[in-house]
Amino acid sequence: MTEERKVEVFPDPEALARGAAQLLVDRARDAIADHGAFRVALSGGNTPRLTYETLAQSPFKEQVEWDKVQVFFSDERWVPSQSPDSNYHLAWEALLSKVPIPDRFVHRIDTAETPPGESAALYAQGVRRVFEVGLTAVPHFDLIFLGVGEDGHTASLFPGTQALSDAQNLVAANFVERIENWRITFTFTLIDAARCVAFLVAGAYKADVVGRVLGGADLPAGKISLEDGRLLWLLDSGAAAALPADVRPST
Ligand code: 6PG
């Protein structure tokens, strides 16, 4: 049985951000060498901000061939793109406005012009167009960043929501009762097809959910299934405080 996932623990959020930035640099270099492009999906929430800010600075910024990078979003809140709650807005402010990536290579999820269901379908079409694959193929992202909420959600795959069981689509519109709003999210189908998925989790307040997910609890973040070490959990020491005894961090 191949190692399903790798867990790496960093001493603090800044070290975690540098580790995540280095992962993106390494995966981008390898992807561009292999197939001439790096297609990445960024996660939202607060945790990745430090990683994006770190990527926008030396020595990381200069190490990425930004004109060969295609940026997508693993989920988006149903808010205007200029809202401080927008995952696109977070990535734009912290990273994308500071690196020489062509605007046409930043693929924002539409949360203004079309209804949620149509927005999800259009986004999935856009993913397939960039990957140049047909309607039945599942594209393989080079890297997908994810976070995990205290309820065990990841992307916008929340416990008890309809998108958890969507096996037909790459991207789903998901109404989340708890927040009484829509979300647009990658589905497990698209996430599980990635060449690498990296959870970025920081803070002692996440230790309990990280311990439950890595301990096998039935939570959305625990349903991401990639073999051969393609699933990474990058944690700071706070988030790693309740790891199950059989989970051996690689650092
Ligand atoms: C979102 C995210 C979501 C996030 C987790 C963790 O839109 O909120 O995509 O899945 O990654 O909720 O968020 P924090 O990093 O803010 O704890």
Coordinates of C-alpha atoms and ligand atoms in Angstrom, one line a residue:
M1 CA 0.0 0.0 0.0
T2 CA 1.6 3.2 -1.1
E3 CA 2.0 6.1 1.4
E4 CA -1.4 7.8 1.1
R5 CA -0.3 11.1 2.5
K6 CA 2.7 13.0 3.8
V7 CA 2.5 15.2 6.9
E8 CA 5.1 17.9 7.4
V9 CA 5.2 20.1 10.5
F10 CA 6.8 23.5 10.6
P11 CA 7.6 25.4 13.8
D12 CA 5.4 28.5 13.1
P13 CA 3.1 30.0 10.4
E14 CA 6.0 31.9 8.8
A15 CA 8.0 28.6 8.3
L16 CA 4.8 26.9 7.0
A17 CA 4.3 29.8 4.5
R18 CA 7.9 29.4 3.3
G19 CA 7.4 25.6 3.0
A20 CA 4.3 26.0 1.0
A21 CA 5.9 28.7 -1.2
Q22 CA 8.8 26.3 -1.9
L23 CA 6.4 23.5 -2.7
L24 CA 4.7 25.7 -5.4
V25 CA 8.1 26.8 -6.8
D26 CA 9.2 23.1 -7.0
R27 CA 6.0 21.9 -8.5
A28 CA 5.9 24.7 -11.0
R29 CA 9.5 24.0 -12.1
D30 CA 8.7 20.3 -12.6
A31 CA 5.4 20.9 -14.3
I32 CA 6.8 23.5 -16.8
A33 CA 9.8 21.2 -17.5
D34 CA 7.4 18.3 -18.1
H35 CA 4.5 19.8 -20.0
G36 CA 5.3 23.5 -20.5
A37 CA 2.7 24.9 -18.1
F38 CA 1.9 24.9 -14.4
R39 CA -1.8 24.8 -13.5
V40 CA -2.6 25.5 -9.9
A41 CA -5.7 26.0 -7.8
L42 CA -5.5 28.4 -4.9
S43 CA -7.4 28.0 -1.7
G44 CA -9.2 30.7 0.2
G45 CA -9.8 31.7 3.8
N46 CA -7.1 33.3 6.0
T47 CA -4.4 30.7 6.3
P48 CA -3.0 31.0 2.7
R49 CA -2.5 34.8 2.9
L50 CA 1.0 34.4 4.4
T51 CA 2.0 31.9 1.7
Y52 CA 0.8 34.1 -1.1
E53 CA 2.6 37.1 0.4
T54 CA 5.7 35.0 0.7
L55 CA 5.5 33.9 -2.9
A56 CA 5.2 37.5 -4.0
Q57 CA 8.6 38.3 -2.4
S58 CA 12.2 37.3 -3.0
P59 CA 13.6 34.6 -3.2
F60 CA 10.4 32.8 -4.3
K61 CA 8.9 35.4 -6.8
E62 CA 11.9 35.2 -9.2
Q63 CA 11.9 31.4 -9.2
V64 CA 8.5 31.0 -10.9
E65 CA 8.0 31.4 -14.6
W66 CA 4.7 33.3 -14.1
D67 CA 4.0 33.6 -17.8
K68 CA 3.6 29.8 -17.8
V69 CA 1.3 29.7 -14.8
Q70 CA -2.5 29.2 -15.0
V71 CA -4.2 30.1 -11.7
F72 CA -7.6 28.8 -10.7
F73 CA -9.5 28.8 -7.4
S74 CA -10.5 25.6 -5.6
D75 CA -13.6 27.5 -4.3
E76 CA -15.2 30.9 -4.1
R77 CA -17.7 32.6 -1.8
W78 CA -20.8 34.0 -3.4
V79 CA -19.7 37.6 -2.9
P80 CA -18.5 40.3 -5.3
S81 CA -14.9 39.8 -6.5
Q82 CA -13.9 43.1 -4.8
S83 CA -15.3 42.0 -1.5
P84 CA -12.7 41.4 1.3
D85 CA -14.4 38.0 1.7
S86 CA -13.6 37.0 -1.9
N87 CA -10.9 34.3 -2.3
Y88 CA -10.0 35.9 -5.6
H89 CA -9.6 39.3 -3.8
L90 CA -7.3 37.7 -1.2
A91 CA -5.1 36.1 -3.8
W92 CA -5.1 39.3 -6.0
E93 CA -4.1 41.5 -3.1
A94 CA -1.5 39.2 -1.6
L95 CA 0.1 37.7 -4.7
L96 CA -1.4 38.1 -8.2
S97 CA -1.2 41.9 -8.3
K98 CA 2.5 41.6 -7.4
V99 CA 3.8 39.0 -9.9
P100 CA 4.1 39.2 -13.7
I101 CA 1.3 36.7 -14.5
P102 CA -0.8 37.6 -17.6
D103 CA -4.3 38.6 -16.6
R104 CA -5.8 36.1 -19.0
F105 CA -4.1 33.3 -17.0
V106 CA -5.9 34.2 -13.7
H107 CA -9.3 32.4 -13.9
R108 CA -11.7 34.0 -11.5
I109 CA -15.0 32.4 -10.6
D110 CA -18.0 34.5 -11.7
T111 CA -20.0 35.5 -8.7
A112 CA -21.8 38.5 -10.2
E113 CA -23.2 38.0 -13.8
T114 CA -24.7 34.5 -13.7
P115 CA -26.6 32.3 -11.2
P116 CA -24.6 29.9 -9.1
G117 CA -25.3 26.7 -11.1
E118 CA -24.5 28.4 -14.4
S119 CA -21.3 29.9 -12.9
A120 CA -20.1 26.5 -11.7
A121 CA -20.8 25.0 -15.2
L122 CA -19.0 27.9 -16.9
Y123 CA -16.0 27.5 -14.6
A124 CA -15.8 23.8 -15.3
Q125 CA -15.9 24.6 -19.1
G126 CA -13.1 27.1 -18.5
V127 CA -11.0 24.5 -16.7
R128 CA -11.4 22.0 -19.6
R129 CA -10.6 24.7 -22.1
V130 CA -7.3 25.6 -20.5
F131 CA -6.4 21.9 -20.1
E132 CA -7.6 21.3 -23.7
V133 CA -9.6 18.2 -22.7
G134 CA -13.0 17.1 -23.8
L135 CA -16.3 16.9 -21.9
T136 CA -15.7 13.5 -20.4
A137 CA -12.1 13.9 -19.3
V138 CA -11.0 15.0 -15.8
P139 CA -8.1 17.4 -15.9
H140 CA -5.0 16.9 -13.7
F141 CA -4.1 20.0 -11.8
D142 CA -0.3 20.2 -11.0
L143 CA -1.1 21.5 -7.6
I144 CA -4.2 22.3 -5.6
F145 CA -3.9 24.1 -2.3
L146 CA -6.7 23.4 0.3
G147 CA -7.5 24.5 3.8
V148 CA -9.7 22.8 6.4
G149 CA -12.4 24.4 8.5
E150 CA -13.0 23.5 12.2
D151 CA -16.1 21.6 11.0
G152 CA -13.9 19.5 8.7
H153 CA -14.9 21.2 5.4
T154 CA -12.4 21.7 2.7
A155 CA -12.8 24.0 -0.4
S156 CA -16.5 24.6 -0.1
L157 CA -17.3 20.9 0.5
F158 CA -19.1 21.3 3.8
P159 CA -20.5 18.5 5.9
G160 CA -24.1 17.6 5.0
T161 CA -24.1 19.5 1.7
Q162 CA -25.2 18.4 -1.7
A163 CA -21.8 18.9 -3.4
L164 CA -20.3 16.1 -1.3
S165 CA -22.1 13.5 -3.5
D166 CA -21.6 15.2 -6.8
A167 CA -19.7 12.6 -8.9
Q168 CA -20.7 14.1 -12.3
N169 CA -19.2 17.5 -12.3
L170 CA -15.8 19.1 -11.9
V171 CA -17.2 22.2 -10.2
A172 CA -20.4 22.5 -8.2
A173 CA -22.7 25.2 -6.9
N174 CA -23.2 24.3 -3.3
F175 CA -25.8 26.0 -1.0
V176 CA -24.5 25.9 2.6
E177 CA -27.3 26.2 5.2
R178 CA -24.8 27.1 8.0
I179 CA -23.7 30.3 6.3
E180 CA -27.0 30.7 4.4
N181 CA -25.2 31.4 1.1
W182 CA -24.0 29.7 -2.0
R183 CA -20.4 28.6 -2.7
I184 CA -18.8 27.5 -5.9
T185 CA -16.4 24.6 -5.3
F186 CA -14.2 22.0 -6.9
T187 CA -15.7 18.6 -6.4
F188 CA -13.9 15.5 -5.1
T189 CA -13.7 14.3 -8.7
L190 CA -11.5 17.2 -9.8
I191 CA -9.5 17.4 -6.5
D192 CA -8.7 13.7 -6.5
A193 CA -7.3 13.9 -10.1
A194 CA -4.6 16.3 -9.1
R195 CA -0.9 15.5 -9.3
C196 CA -0.5 17.0 -5.9
V197 CA -2.9 18.3 -3.2
A198 CA -1.5 20.3 -0.3
F199 CA -3.5 21.2 2.8
L200 CA -2.2 24.3 4.5
V201 CA -3.3 24.4 8.2
A202 CA -2.0 26.7 10.9
G203 CA -3.1 27.5 14.4
A204 CA -3.7 25.5 17.6
Y205 CA -7.5 26.0 17.1
K206 CA -7.2 23.7 14.1
A207 CA -5.4 20.9 16.1
D208 CA -8.6 19.1 17.0
V209 CA -10.0 18.9 13.4
V210 CA -6.6 18.0 12.0
G211 CA -6.3 15.2 14.5
R212 CA -9.9 14.0 13.7
V213 CA -9.4 14.1 9.9
L214 CA -6.0 12.4 10.0
G215 CA -7.4 9.9 12.5
G216 CA -10.0 8.8 9.9
A217 CA -13.1 10.7 11.0
D218 CA -15.9 10.9 8.4
L219 CA -15.3 14.5 7.4
P220 CA -15.1 16.1 3.9
A221 CA -11.4 17.0 4.3
G222 CA -10.7 13.3 5.1
K223 CA -12.3 12.2 1.8
I224 CA -9.6 13.6 -0.4
S225 CA -7.9 10.5 -1.8
L226 CA -4.6 10.5 -3.6
E227 CA -2.0 7.7 -3.7
D228 CA 1.8 7.7 -4.0
G229 CA 2.4 10.5 -1.6
R230 CA 0.6 13.1 -3.7
L231 CA -1.5 14.2 -0.7
L232 CA 0.5 16.6 1.6
W233 CA -0.5 18.1 4.9
L234 CA 1.6 21.1 5.7
L235 CA 1.0 22.1 9.3
D236 CA 2.5 24.5 11.9
S237 CA 3.2 23.1 15.3
G238 CA -0.1 24.4 16.7
A239 CA -2.2 22.6 14.2
A240 CA -0.1 19.5 14.6
A241 CA -0.6 19.4 18.4
A242 CA -3.2 16.5 18.3
L243 CA -1.9 14.2 15.6
P244 CA -2.8 10.6 16.0
A245 CA 0.0 8.4 17.4
D246 CA 0.4 6.5 14.1
V247 CA 0.9 9.7 12.0
R248 CA 4.6 10.2 11.6
P249 CA 5.5 13.7 10.3
S250 CA 8.3 13.7 7.7
T251 CA 10.0 16.6 9.5
Ligands
6PG1 C1 -13.0 29.3 2.1 C2 -12.0 28.2 1.9 C3 -12.2 27.2 3.0 C4 -11.0 27.5 3.9 C5 -11.2 26.9 5.3 C6 -10.1 27.3 6.2 O1 -13.5 29.8 1.1 O2 -13.2 29.7 3.2 O3 -11.8 27.8 0.8 O4 -12.2 25.9 2.6 O5 -9.8 26.9 3.3 O6 -12.4 27.4 5.8 O7 -10.1 28.7 6.3 P1 -9.1 29.5 7.3 O8 -7.8 29.4 6.6 O9 -9.6 30.9 7.3 O10 -9.1 28.9 8.6

